[in-house]
XYZ file of C-alpha atoms in Angstrom:
171
model
C 71.152 -43.333 108.080
C 72.326 -45.622 110.854
C 73.375 -43.611 113.904
C 73.291 -39.866 114.463
C 75.637 -38.339 117.017
C 74.816 -34.836 118.248
C 77.748 -32.803 119.524
C 78.091 -29.258 120.809
C 78.594 -27.102 123.847
C 76.669 -27.651 127.064
C 73.331 -25.954 126.569
C 73.306 -26.475 122.792
C 70.368 -28.867 123.096
C 72.002 -32.221 122.373
C 69.846 -34.204 124.795
C 66.615 -32.300 124.213
C 66.962 -32.253 120.429
C 68.166 -35.857 120.507
C 65.031 -37.189 122.183
C 62.700 -35.370 119.774
C 64.828 -36.214 116.717
C 64.933 -39.902 117.662
C 61.167 -39.955 118.069
C 60.656 -38.164 114.732
C 62.941 -40.600 112.899
C 61.830 -43.764 114.700
C 65.251 -44.301 116.271
C 66.431 -45.085 119.791
C 68.073 -42.410 121.946
C 71.056 -42.634 124.280
C 72.404 -39.860 126.497
C 76.055 -40.640 127.221
C 76.063 -38.430 130.336
C 73.406 -40.711 131.830
C 75.422 -43.777 130.817
C 78.442 -42.365 132.684
C 76.369 -41.571 135.771
C 74.915 -45.071 135.778
C 78.295 -46.753 135.261
C 80.001 -44.698 137.962
C 77.130 -44.388 140.428
C 77.560 -40.626 140.755
C 76.403 -37.392 139.157
C 78.687 -35.802 136.548
C 79.573 -32.865 138.807
C 80.431 -35.249 141.651
C 82.753 -37.158 139.307
C 84.461 -33.966 138.141
C 84.815 -32.699 141.712
C 86.087 -35.969 143.177
C 88.243 -37.279 140.326
C 89.233 -34.151 138.410
C 88.615 -33.019 134.859
C 91.224 -35.234 133.185
C 89.911 -38.430 134.813
C 86.352 -37.391 133.950
C 87.372 -36.933 130.292
C 88.821 -40.453 130.391
C 85.543 -41.813 131.793
C 83.654 -40.016 129.048
C 86.014 -41.404 126.393
C 85.526 -44.916 127.758
C 81.729 -44.550 127.660
C 81.777 -43.167 124.111
C 84.155 -45.827 122.844
C 81.941 -48.515 124.404
C 78.945 -47.341 122.362
C 77.967 -50.097 119.972
C 74.550 -49.314 118.586
C 72.484 -49.160 115.432
C 69.493 -47.004 114.632
C 70.283 -44.623 117.476
C 70.559 -40.909 118.118
C 73.374 -40.427 120.638
C 74.080 -37.317 122.687
C 77.550 -37.438 124.210
C 78.604 -34.761 126.670
C 79.960 -31.430 125.515
C 83.521 -32.518 126.237
C 83.270 -35.532 123.904
C 85.723 -33.897 121.495
C 88.479 -33.600 124.112
C 89.853 -37.083 123.408
C 90.976 -38.194 119.933
C 89.701 -41.727 120.537
C 86.210 -40.339 121.179
C 86.258 -38.289 117.990
C 87.387 -41.272 115.916
C 84.782 -43.588 117.422
C 81.919 -41.120 116.984
C 82.815 -40.581 113.322
C 82.911 -44.366 112.735
C 79.656 -44.866 114.608
C 77.536 -42.593 112.443
C 76.860 -39.114 111.136
C 78.175 -36.505 113.568
C 76.059 -33.347 113.735
C 77.444 -30.246 115.449
C 74.691 -28.143 117.016
C 76.364 -24.765 116.618
C 75.483 -22.014 119.067
C 77.170 -18.699 119.822
C 78.979 -18.159 123.107
C 76.388 -15.564 124.149
C 73.587 -18.076 123.584
C 75.450 -20.821 125.447
C 76.019 -18.482 128.394
C 72.359 -17.460 128.302
C 71.229 -21.086 128.521
C 73.583 -22.228 131.299
C 72.174 -21.172 134.654
C 73.594 -23.938 136.831
C 77.243 -23.952 135.776
C 78.536 -24.973 139.214
C 76.371 -28.103 139.371
C 75.735 -29.000 135.718
C 78.714 -31.281 135.217
C 80.689 -29.121 132.790
C 84.320 -30.195 132.496
C 85.954 -26.939 133.583
C 89.481 -26.934 134.960
C 90.157 -24.630 137.937
C 90.252 -21.024 136.733
C 88.748 -21.905 133.361
C 85.685 -19.999 132.163
C 82.894 -21.098 129.882
C 84.339 -18.715 127.277
C 87.732 -20.474 127.539
C 86.074 -23.856 127.024
C 84.055 -22.505 124.081
C 87.176 -21.152 122.315
C 88.996 -24.461 122.854
C 86.175 -26.772 121.790
C 84.650 -25.017 118.763
C 87.516 -25.973 116.409
C 87.285 -29.550 117.720
C 83.525 -29.709 117.104
C 84.103 -28.386 113.584
C 86.830 -30.982 112.960
C 84.718 -33.851 114.294
C 81.402 -33.029 112.608
C 80.208 -34.327 109.273
C 77.492 -31.648 109.392
C 77.249 -28.300 111.189
C 73.768 -26.996 111.958
C 73.476 -23.415 113.252
C 70.773 -23.516 115.925
C 70.780 -20.016 117.378
C 67.430 -18.367 117.902
C 65.469 -21.478 116.897
C 62.749 -23.274 118.789
C 63.178 -26.941 119.616
C 60.927 -27.880 116.687
C 62.874 -25.544 114.393
C 66.186 -27.063 115.453
C 64.907 -30.604 114.913
C 63.671 -29.641 111.427
C 67.024 -27.977 110.642
C 68.863 -31.139 111.679
C 66.518 -33.346 109.618
C 67.024 -31.145 106.521
C 70.809 -31.141 107.004
C 70.844 -34.941 107.393
C 68.753 -35.398 104.240
C 71.053 -33.077 102.279
C 74.130 -34.876 103.584
C 72.709 -38.288 102.773
C 71.940 -37.107 99.219
C 75.445 -35.711 98.777
C 77.907 -37.090 101.385
C 81.332 -35.508 101.699
């Protein structure tokens, strides 16, 4: 198991699960949202507001495609599946794990939608984004792990079990 890439909707726990999973497996952790903020010198929401969603998705693609790591758990942003180049690079980089969460649970976890840095086009709702992205997450992922109703520890254990099963019997 070289790299593990956690994908899913905003609020699915990619960053939180990623830190704990990396620690449990003795791997490094990288949060691509933080990489983008550092590279651009601005918060995600500021980038979306000042440059627009499409340019932000290009910045995210560039950051993902620049990832060159080993022994790392990576958490790209929720919109990582919106560019084909990002999907291809993540799949080459390691095992892609989709942290699957229902729309109701995503909505229940997102309390700062206006400032969180979610790539929403004008007039687009979180439900619209969810319906668009879920098929892309499913297409990108090597493994899908349902995480609804689980604690952080439970989600990390579910991911570890799914990774072990996948490693024993890859697609």
